[in-house]
CSV table of C-alpha atoms in Angstrom, one decimal:
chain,number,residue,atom,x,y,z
A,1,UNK,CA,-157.5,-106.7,-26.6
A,2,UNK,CA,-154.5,-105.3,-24.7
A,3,UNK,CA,-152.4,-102.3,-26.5
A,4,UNK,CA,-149.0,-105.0,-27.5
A,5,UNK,CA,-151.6,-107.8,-28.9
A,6,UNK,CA,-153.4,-104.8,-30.9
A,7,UNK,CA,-149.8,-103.6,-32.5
A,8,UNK,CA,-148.2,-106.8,-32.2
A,9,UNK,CA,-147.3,-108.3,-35.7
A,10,UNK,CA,-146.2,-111.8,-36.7
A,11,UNK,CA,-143.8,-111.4,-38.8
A,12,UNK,CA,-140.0,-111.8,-37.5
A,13,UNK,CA,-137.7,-109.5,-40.0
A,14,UNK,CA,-134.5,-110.9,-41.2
A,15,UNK,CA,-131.4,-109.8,-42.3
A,16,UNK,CA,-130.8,-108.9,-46.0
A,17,UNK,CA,-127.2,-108.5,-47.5
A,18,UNK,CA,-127.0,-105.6,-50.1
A,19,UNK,CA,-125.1,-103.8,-52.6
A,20,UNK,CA,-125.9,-100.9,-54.9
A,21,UNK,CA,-124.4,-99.2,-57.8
A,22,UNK,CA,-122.2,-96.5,-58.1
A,23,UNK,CA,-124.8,-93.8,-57.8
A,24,UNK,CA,-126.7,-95.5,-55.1
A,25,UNK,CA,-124.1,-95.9,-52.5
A,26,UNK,CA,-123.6,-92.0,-53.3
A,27,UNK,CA,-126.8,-91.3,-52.0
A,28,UNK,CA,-126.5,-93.2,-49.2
A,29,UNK,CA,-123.0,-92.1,-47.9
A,30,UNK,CA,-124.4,-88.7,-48.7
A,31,UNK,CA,-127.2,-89.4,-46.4
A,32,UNK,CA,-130.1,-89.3,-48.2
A,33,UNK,CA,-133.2,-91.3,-47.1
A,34,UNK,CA,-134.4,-93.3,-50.3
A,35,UNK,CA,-132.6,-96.1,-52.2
A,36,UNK,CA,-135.0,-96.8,-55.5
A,37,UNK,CA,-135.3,-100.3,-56.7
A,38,UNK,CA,-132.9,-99.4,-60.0
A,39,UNK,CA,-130.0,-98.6,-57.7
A,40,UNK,CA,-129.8,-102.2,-56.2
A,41,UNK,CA,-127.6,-104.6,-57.9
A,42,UNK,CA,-127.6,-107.7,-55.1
A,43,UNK,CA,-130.3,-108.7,-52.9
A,44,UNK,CA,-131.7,-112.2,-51.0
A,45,UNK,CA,-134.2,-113.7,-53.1
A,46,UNK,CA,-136.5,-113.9,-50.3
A,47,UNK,CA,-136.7,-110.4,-49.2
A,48,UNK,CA,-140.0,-108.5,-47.3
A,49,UNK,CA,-141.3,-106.2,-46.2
A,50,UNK,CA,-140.0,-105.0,-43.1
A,51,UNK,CA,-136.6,-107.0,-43.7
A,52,UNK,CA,-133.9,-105.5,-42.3
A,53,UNK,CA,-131.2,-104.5,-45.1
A,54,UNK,CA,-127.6,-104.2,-44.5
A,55,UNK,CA,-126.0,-101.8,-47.5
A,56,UNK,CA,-122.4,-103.2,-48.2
A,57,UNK,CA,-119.9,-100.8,-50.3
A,58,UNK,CA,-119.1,-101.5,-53.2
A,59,UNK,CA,-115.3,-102.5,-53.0
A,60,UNK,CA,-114.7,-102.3,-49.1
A,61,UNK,CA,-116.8,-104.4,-48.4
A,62,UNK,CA,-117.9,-102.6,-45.1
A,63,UNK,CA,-121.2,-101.6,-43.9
A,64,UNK,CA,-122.2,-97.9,-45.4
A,65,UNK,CA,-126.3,-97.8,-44.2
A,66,UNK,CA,-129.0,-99.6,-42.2
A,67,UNK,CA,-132.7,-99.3,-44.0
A,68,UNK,CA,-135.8,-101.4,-44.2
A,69,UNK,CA,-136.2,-103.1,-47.5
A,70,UNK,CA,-139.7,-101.9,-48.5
A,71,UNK,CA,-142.0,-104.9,-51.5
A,72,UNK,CA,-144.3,-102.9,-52.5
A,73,UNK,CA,-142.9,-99.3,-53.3
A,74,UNK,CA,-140.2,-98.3,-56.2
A,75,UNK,CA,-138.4,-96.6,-52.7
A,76,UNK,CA,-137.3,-100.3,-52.2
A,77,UNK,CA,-135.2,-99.5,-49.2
A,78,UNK,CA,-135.8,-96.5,-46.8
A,79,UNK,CA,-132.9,-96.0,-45.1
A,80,UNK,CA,-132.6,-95.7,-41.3
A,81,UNK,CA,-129.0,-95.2,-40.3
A,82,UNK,CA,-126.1,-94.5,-42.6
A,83,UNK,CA,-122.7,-93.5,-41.3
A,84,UNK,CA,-119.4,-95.1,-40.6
A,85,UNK,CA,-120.2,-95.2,-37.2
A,86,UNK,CA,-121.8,-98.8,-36.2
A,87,UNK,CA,-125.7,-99.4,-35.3
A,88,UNK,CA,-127.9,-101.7,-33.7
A,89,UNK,CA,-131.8,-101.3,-35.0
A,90,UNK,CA,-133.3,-102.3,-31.7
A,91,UNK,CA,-136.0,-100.7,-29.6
A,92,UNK,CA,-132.6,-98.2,-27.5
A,93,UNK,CA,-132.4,-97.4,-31.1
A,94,UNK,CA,-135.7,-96.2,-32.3
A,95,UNK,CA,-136.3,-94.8,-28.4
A,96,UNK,CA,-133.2,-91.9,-28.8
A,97,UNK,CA,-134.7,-90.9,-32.1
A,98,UNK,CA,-137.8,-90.4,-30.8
A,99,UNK,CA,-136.0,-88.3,-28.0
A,100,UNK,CA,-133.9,-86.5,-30.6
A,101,UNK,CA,-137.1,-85.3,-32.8
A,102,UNK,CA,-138.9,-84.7,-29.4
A,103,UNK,CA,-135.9,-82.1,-28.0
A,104,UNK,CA,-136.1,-80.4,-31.5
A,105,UNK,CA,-139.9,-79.5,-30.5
A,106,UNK,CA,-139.0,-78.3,-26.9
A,107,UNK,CA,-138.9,-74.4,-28.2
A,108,UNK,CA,-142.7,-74.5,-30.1
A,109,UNK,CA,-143.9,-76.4,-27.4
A,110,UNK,CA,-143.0,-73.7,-24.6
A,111,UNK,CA,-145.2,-71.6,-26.8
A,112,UNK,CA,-149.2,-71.7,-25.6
A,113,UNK,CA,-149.5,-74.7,-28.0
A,114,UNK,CA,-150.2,-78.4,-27.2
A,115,UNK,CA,-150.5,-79.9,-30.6
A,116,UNK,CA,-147.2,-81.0,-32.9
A,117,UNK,CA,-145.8,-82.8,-35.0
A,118,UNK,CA,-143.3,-85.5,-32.8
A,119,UNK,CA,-142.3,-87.4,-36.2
A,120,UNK,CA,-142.0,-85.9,-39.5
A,121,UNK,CA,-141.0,-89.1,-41.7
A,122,UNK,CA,-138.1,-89.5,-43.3
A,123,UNK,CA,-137.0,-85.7,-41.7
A,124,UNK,CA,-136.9,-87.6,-38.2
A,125,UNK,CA,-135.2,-91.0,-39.6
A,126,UNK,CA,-138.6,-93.1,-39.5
A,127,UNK,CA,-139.6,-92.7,-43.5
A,128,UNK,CA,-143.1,-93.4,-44.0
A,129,UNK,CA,-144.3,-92.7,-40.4
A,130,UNK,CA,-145.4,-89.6,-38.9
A,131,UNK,CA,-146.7,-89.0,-35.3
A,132,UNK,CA,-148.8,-85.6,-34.8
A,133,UNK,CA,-149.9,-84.8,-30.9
A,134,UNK,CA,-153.1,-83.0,-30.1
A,135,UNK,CA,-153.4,-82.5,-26.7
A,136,UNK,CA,-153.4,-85.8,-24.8
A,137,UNK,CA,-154.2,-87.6,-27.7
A,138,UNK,CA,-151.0,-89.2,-30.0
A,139,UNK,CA,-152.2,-90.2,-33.9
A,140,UNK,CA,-149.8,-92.4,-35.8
A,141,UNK,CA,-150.2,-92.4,-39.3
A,142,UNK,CA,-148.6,-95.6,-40.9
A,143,UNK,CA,-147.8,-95.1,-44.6
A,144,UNK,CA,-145.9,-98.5,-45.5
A,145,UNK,CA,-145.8,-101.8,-44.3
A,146,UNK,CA,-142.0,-102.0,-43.4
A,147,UNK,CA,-143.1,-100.6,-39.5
A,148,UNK,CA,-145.3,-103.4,-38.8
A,149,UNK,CA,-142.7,-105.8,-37.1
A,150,UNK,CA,-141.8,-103.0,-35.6
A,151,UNK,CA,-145.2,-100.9,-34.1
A,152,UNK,CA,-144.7,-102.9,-30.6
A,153,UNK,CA,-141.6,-100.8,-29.8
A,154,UNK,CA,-142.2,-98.1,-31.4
A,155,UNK,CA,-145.7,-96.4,-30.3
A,156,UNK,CA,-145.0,-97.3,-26.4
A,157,UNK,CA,-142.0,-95.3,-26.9
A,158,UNK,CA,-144.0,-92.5,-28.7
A,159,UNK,CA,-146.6,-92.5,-25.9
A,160,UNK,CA,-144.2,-92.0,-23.7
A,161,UNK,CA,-142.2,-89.8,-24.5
A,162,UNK,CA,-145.2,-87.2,-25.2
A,163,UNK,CA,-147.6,-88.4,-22.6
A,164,UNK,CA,-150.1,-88.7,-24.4
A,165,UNK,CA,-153.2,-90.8,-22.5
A,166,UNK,CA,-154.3,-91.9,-26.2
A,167,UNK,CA,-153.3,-93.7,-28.8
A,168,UNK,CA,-154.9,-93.4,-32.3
A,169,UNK,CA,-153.5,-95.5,-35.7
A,170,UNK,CA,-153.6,-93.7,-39.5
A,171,UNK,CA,-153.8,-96.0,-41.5
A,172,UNK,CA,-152.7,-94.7,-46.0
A,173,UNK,CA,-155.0,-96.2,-48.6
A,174,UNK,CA,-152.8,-98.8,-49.5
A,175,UNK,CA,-151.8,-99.6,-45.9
A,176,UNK,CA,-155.6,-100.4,-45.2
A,177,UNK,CA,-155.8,-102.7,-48.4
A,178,UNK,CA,-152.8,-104.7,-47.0
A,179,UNK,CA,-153.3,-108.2,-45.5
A,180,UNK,CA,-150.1,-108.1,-43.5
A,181,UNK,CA,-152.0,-106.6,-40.4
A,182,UNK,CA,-154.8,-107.0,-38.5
A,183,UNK,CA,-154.8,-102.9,-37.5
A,184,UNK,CA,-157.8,-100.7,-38.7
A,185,UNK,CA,-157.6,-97.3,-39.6
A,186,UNK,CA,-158.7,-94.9,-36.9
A,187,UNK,CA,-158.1,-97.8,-34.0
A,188,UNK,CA,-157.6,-97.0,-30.9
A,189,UNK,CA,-154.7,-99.0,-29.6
A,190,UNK,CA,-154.1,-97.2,-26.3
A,191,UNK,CA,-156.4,-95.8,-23.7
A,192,UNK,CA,-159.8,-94.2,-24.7
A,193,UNK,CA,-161.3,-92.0,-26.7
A,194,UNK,CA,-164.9,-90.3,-26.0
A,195,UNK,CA,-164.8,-87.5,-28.5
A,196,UNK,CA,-163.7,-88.5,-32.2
A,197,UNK,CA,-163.0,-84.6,-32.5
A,198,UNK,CA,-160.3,-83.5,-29.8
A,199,UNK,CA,-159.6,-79.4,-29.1
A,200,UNK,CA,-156.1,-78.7,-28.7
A,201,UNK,CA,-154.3,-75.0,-28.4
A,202,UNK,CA,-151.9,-73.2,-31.2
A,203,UNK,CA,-150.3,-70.2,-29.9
A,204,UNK,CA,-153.0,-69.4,-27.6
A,205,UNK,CA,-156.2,-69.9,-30.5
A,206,UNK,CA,-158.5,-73.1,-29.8
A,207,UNK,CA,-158.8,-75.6,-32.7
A,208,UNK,CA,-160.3,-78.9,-33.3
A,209,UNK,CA,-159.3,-82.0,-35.5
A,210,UNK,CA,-161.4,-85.3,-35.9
A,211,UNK,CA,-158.7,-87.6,-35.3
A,212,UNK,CA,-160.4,-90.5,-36.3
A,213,UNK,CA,-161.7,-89.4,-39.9
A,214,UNK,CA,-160.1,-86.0,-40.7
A,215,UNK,CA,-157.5,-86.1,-43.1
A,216,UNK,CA,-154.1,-87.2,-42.9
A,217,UNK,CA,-154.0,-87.2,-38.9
A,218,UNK,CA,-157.2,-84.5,-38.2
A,219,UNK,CA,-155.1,-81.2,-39.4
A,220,UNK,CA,-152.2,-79.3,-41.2
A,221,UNK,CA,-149.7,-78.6,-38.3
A,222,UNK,CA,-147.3,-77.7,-40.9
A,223,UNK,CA,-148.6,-73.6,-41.2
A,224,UNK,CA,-148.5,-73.1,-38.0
A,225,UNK,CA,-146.2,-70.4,-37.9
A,226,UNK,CA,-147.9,-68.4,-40.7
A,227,UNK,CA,-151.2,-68.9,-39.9
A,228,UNK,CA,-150.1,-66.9,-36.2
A,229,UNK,CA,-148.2,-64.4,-38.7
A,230,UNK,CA,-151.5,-63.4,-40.4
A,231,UNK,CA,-153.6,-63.3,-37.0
A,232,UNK,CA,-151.3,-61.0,-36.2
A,233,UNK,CA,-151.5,-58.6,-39.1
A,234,UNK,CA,-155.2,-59.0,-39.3
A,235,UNK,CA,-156.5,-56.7,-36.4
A,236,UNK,CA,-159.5,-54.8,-37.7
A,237,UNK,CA,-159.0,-56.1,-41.3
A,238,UNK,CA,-161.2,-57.9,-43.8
A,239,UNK,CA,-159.7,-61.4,-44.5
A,240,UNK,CA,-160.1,-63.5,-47.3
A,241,UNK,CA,-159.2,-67.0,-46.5
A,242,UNK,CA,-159.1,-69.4,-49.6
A,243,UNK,CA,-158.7,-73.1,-49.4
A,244,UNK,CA,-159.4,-72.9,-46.0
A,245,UNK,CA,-160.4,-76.7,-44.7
A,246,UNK,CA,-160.8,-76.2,-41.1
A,247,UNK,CA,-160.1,-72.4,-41.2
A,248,UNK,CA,-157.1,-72.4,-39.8
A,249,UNK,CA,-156.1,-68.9,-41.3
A,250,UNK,CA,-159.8,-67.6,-40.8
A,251,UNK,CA,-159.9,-69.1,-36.9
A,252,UNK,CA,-156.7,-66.8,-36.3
A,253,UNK,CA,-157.6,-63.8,-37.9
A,254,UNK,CA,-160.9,-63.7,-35.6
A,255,UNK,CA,-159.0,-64.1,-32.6
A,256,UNK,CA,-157.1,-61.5,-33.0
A,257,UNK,CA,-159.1,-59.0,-33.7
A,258,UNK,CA,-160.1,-59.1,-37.7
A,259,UNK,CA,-163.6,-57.1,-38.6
A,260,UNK,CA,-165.0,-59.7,-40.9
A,261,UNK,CA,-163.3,-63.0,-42.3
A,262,UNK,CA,-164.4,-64.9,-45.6
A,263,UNK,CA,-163.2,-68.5,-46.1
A,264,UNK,CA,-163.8,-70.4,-49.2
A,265,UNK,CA,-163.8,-73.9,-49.5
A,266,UNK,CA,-165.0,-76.3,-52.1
A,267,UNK,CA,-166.3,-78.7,-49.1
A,268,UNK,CA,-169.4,-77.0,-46.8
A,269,UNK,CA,-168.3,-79.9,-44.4
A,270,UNK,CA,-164.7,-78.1,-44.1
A,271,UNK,CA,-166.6,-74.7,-43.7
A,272,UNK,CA,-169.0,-76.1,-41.1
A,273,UNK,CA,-165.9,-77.7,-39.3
A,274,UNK,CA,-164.3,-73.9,-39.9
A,275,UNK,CA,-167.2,-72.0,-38.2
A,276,UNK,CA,-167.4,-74.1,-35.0
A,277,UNK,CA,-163.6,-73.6,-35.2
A,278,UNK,CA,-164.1,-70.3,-35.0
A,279,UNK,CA,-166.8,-70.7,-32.0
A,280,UNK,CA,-163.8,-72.5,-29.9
A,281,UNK,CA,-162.7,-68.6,-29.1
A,282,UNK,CA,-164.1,-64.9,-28.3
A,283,UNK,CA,-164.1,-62.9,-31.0
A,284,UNK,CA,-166.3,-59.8,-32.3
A,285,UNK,CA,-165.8,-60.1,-36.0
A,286,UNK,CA,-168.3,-61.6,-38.6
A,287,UNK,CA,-167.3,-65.0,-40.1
A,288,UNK,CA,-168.8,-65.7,-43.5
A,289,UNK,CA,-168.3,-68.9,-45.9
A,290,UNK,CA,-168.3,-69.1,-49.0
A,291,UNK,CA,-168.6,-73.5,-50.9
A,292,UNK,CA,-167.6,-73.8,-54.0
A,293,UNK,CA,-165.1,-73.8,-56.5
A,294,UNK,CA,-162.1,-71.4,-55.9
A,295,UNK,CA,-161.3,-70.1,-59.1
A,296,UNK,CA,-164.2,-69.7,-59.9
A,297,UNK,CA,-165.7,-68.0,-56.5
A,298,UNK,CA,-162.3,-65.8,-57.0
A,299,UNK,CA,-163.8,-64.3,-60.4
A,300,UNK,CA,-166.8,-63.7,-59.0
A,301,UNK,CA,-165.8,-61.5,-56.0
A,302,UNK,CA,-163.5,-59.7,-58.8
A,303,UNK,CA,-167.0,-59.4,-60.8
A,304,UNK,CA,-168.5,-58.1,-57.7
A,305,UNK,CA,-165.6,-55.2,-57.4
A,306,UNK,CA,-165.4,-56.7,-53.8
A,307,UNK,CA,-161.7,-56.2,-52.4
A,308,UNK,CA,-159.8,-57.5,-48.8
A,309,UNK,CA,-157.1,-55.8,-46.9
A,310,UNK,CA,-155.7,-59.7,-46.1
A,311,UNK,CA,-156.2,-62.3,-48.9
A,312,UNK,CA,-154.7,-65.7,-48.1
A,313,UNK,CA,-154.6,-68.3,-50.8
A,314,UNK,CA,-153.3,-71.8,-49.5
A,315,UNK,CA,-153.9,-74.1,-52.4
A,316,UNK,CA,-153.3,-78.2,-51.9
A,317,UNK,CA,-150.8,-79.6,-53.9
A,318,UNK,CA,-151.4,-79.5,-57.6
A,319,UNK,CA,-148.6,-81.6,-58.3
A,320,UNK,CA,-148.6,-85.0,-57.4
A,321,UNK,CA,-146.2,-86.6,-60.2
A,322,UNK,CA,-144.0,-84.9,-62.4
A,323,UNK,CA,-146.5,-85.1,-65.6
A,324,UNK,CA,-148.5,-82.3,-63.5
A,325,UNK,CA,-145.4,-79.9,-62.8
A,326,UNK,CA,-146.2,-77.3,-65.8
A,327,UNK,CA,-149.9,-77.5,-65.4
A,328,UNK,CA,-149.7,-76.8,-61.6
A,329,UNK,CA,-147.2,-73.3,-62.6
A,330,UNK,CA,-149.7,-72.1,-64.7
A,331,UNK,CA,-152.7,-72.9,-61.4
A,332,UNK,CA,-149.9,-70.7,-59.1
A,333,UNK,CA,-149.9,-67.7,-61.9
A,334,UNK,CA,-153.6,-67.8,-62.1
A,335,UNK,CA,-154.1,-67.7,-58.4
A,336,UNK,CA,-151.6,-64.4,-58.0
A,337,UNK,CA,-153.1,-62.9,-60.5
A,338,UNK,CA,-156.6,-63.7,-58.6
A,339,UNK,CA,-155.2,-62.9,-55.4
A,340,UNK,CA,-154.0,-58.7,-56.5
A,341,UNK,CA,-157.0,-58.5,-58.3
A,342,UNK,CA,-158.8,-59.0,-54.5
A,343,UNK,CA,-156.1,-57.2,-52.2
A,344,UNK,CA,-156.9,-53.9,-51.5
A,345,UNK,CA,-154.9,-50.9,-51.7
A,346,UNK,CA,-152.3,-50.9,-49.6
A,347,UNK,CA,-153.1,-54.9,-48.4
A,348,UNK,CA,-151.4,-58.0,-47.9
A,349,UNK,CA,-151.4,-61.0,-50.3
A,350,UNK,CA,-150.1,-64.5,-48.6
A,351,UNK,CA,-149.6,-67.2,-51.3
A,352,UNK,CA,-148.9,-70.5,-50.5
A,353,UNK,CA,-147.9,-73.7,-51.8
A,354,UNK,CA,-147.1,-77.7,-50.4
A,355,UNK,CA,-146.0,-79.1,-54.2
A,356,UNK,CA,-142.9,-80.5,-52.8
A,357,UNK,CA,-142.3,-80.8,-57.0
A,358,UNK,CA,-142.1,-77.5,-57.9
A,359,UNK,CA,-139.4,-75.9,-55.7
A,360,UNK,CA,-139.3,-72.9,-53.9
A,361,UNK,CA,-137.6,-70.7,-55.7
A,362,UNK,CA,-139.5,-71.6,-58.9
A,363,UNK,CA,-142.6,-70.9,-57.1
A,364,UNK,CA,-141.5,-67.4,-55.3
A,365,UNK,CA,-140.6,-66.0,-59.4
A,366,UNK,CA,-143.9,-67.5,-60.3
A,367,UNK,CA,-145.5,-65.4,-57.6
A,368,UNK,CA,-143.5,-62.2,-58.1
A,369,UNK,CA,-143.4,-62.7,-62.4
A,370,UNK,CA,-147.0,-62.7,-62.4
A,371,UNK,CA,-147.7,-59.7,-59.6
A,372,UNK,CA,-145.4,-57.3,-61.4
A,373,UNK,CA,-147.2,-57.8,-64.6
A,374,UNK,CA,-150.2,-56.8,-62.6
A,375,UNK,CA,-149.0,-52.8,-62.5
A,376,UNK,CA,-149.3,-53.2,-58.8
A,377,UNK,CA,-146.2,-51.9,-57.1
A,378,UNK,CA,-145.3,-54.4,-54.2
A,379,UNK,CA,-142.7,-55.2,-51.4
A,380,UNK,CA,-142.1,-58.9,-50.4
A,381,UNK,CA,-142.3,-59.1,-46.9
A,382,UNK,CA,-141.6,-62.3,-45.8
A,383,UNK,CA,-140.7,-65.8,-47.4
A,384,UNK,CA,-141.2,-69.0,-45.0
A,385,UNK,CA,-141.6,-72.6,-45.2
A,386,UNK,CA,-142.5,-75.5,-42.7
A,387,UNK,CA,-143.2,-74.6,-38.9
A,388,UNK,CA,-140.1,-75.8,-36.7
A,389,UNK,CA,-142.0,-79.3,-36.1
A,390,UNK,CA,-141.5,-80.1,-39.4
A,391,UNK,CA,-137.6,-80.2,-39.7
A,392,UNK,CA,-136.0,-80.5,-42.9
A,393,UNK,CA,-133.5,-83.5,-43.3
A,394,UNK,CA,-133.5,-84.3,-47.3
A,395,UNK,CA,-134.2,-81.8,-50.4
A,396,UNK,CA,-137.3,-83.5,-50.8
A,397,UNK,CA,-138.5,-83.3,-47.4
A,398,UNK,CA,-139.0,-79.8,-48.4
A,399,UNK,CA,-142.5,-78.8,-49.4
A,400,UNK,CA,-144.0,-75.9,-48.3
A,401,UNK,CA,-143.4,-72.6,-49.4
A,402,UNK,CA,-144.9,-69.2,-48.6
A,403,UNK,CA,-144.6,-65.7,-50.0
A,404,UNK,CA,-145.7,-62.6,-48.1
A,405,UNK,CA,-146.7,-59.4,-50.3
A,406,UNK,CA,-147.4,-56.2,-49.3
A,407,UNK,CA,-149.2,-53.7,-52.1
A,408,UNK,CA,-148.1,-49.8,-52.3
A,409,UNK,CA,-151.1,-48.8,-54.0
């Protein structure tokens, strides 16, 4: 089947007329990305997925945003353009925002690095769809039903615009469930693919990702930038990697030059995935693993009196809805307390954390609450978040948070 008939859906959006309350035609005059199902107050009766909808003020009468109306999530409409300047939703459209979010990458990738992240969602002005590049190979992970109608203009335009000689469609859980489409997850829609697992290049270290069944699209581009930051301060250390999937931490520490590297990972599968990471480069240093349960592998090392001059703890998130907010605080504390009780004199701790609900700052006291009632006198070094791939276009769209601390003693 060729690559349009593969993509191709048949369902021809329409046009939906509609207005929203006070608050939200704020948020969409204010630019923000989501208009929730409670903010509507006029809609066709008739409306799909995929629809086009046309957000009138509320007096004027005149256009404020362009989204598309979205059946099946309380995000009813994601928004795609608002501004008082007019749009057309064609395929020009969609092309020159693909260019826009592909310029914004032009600094990482004259870096030695061939993998990125082209679309970042709603961040990029295509909510619910993200694009990640590894080497040649282009993965498109679909997340709602609202790009289906539009997939045939869209991912040519991707392709081309990075290059890429492969085309691979992500499919979320509910997106696989859905009758609308004929796509599977994990397709191949354009040209080949011999090896499920592709090697690409960050910053000069060799990595893999199984694009095909890996999750979300094969790896975390989004720690990029740190995980280059710790190779760097890991010459001759010992490193402690925890959480550490596909050892991206771990993989980057040995290249540059650590003694011996630990990652800990609930899943031997990740670990096994982290060692023949590791194998992808030259290095001199001993890699060791370490499957099973974090907190409580963490006690045990404390047990043991063992001690690392690096200690890395990148968690995933712990909160998923707001009912999990407080419990997930407590999991941060717990882990900083973990992590000093591991760092050696003198070391560094690196605490992480991609619970978009519990914000930055909240997490940064968290982290520096719990270390100085540790009677462990500490400088913080460095505070980060998302790698330059991952732009930040809505307060939501934040996520990832990282803390750098450096012990005196």
């Amino acid at each position: 089947m060729s690559f349009s008939n593969k993509i191709k859906s048949n369902y021809q959006p329409k046009r939906l007329a509609v207005k929203l309350n006070a608050k939200g035609e704020q948020f969409v005059v204010q630019g923000h990305p989501w208009v929730f199902s409670n903010n509507i107050t006029k809609i066709n009766d008739d409306a799909k997925s995929g629809d086009l909808a046309i957000i009138f003020s509320k007096n004027k009468n005149r256009v404020v945003g362009l989204g598309l109306y979205d059946a099946n999530s309380p995000i009813r409409i994601k928004m795609l353009h608002s501004s008082h300047e007019k749009a057309e939703i064609n395929g020009a459209f969609f092309q020159n925002k693909i260019a826009e979010a592909y310029n914004k990458r032009q600094p990482l990738l004259r870096t030695n690095t061939n993998s990125y992240r082209l679309l970042f969602g709603e961040n990029d002005g295509f909510p619910g769809l993200i694009a990640d590049v590894y080497a040649s190979v282009l993965v498109v992970k679909i997340y709602s039903e609202i790009w289906l109608p539009y997939l045939e203009t869209i991912i040519p335009s991707l392709q081309e615009t990075s290059g890429a000689e492969t085309v691979v469609v992500r499919l979320s859980r509910s997106l696989e469930q859905s009758k609308a489409h004929k796509l599977e997850n994990g397709e191949v829609v354009f040209g080949t693919l011999e090896n499920e697992v592709v090697e690409f290049v960050e910053h000069g270290v060799n990595f893999s990702a199984n694009v095909i069944k890996g999750h979300k699209t094969g790896y975390f581009l989004d720690h990029r930038a740190n995980r280059k930051q710790v190779g760097e301060w890991s010459k001759s250390k010992t490193v402690l990697d925890v959480f550490s999937y596909a050892g991206g931490f771990s993989v980057h520490a040995l290249a540059n030059g650590a003694k011996e590297v630990t990652s800990l990972d609930i899943s031997k599968q990740a670990l096994e995935i982290a060692i023949e990471n590791g194998k992808l480069n030259n290095y001199a240093g001993n890699h060791k693993t370490i499957a099973g349960d974090a907190f409580a592998e963490l006690k045990q090392l404390i047990k043991n009196r063992v001690t690392f001059d690096v200690v890395v703890i990148d968690p995933p998130s712990f909160a998923k809805q707001a009912s999990e907010i407080e419990l997930a605080k407590k999991k941060y504390a717990q882990l900083a307390d973990l992590g000093a009780k591991l760092t050696a004199k003198n070391g560094l701790l690196v605490l992480a954390s991609c619970s978009s609900r519990v914000l930055a700052q909240q997490f940064l006291d968290i982290n520096s609450q719990t270390l100085a009632s540790s009677n462990r006198r500490f400088n913080v070094v460095l505070k980060t978040e998302h790698d330059t791939d991952h732009p930040i276009g809505f307060p939501e769209g934040a996520y990832l948070k990282c803390g750098y601390y450096r012990f005196k003693d």
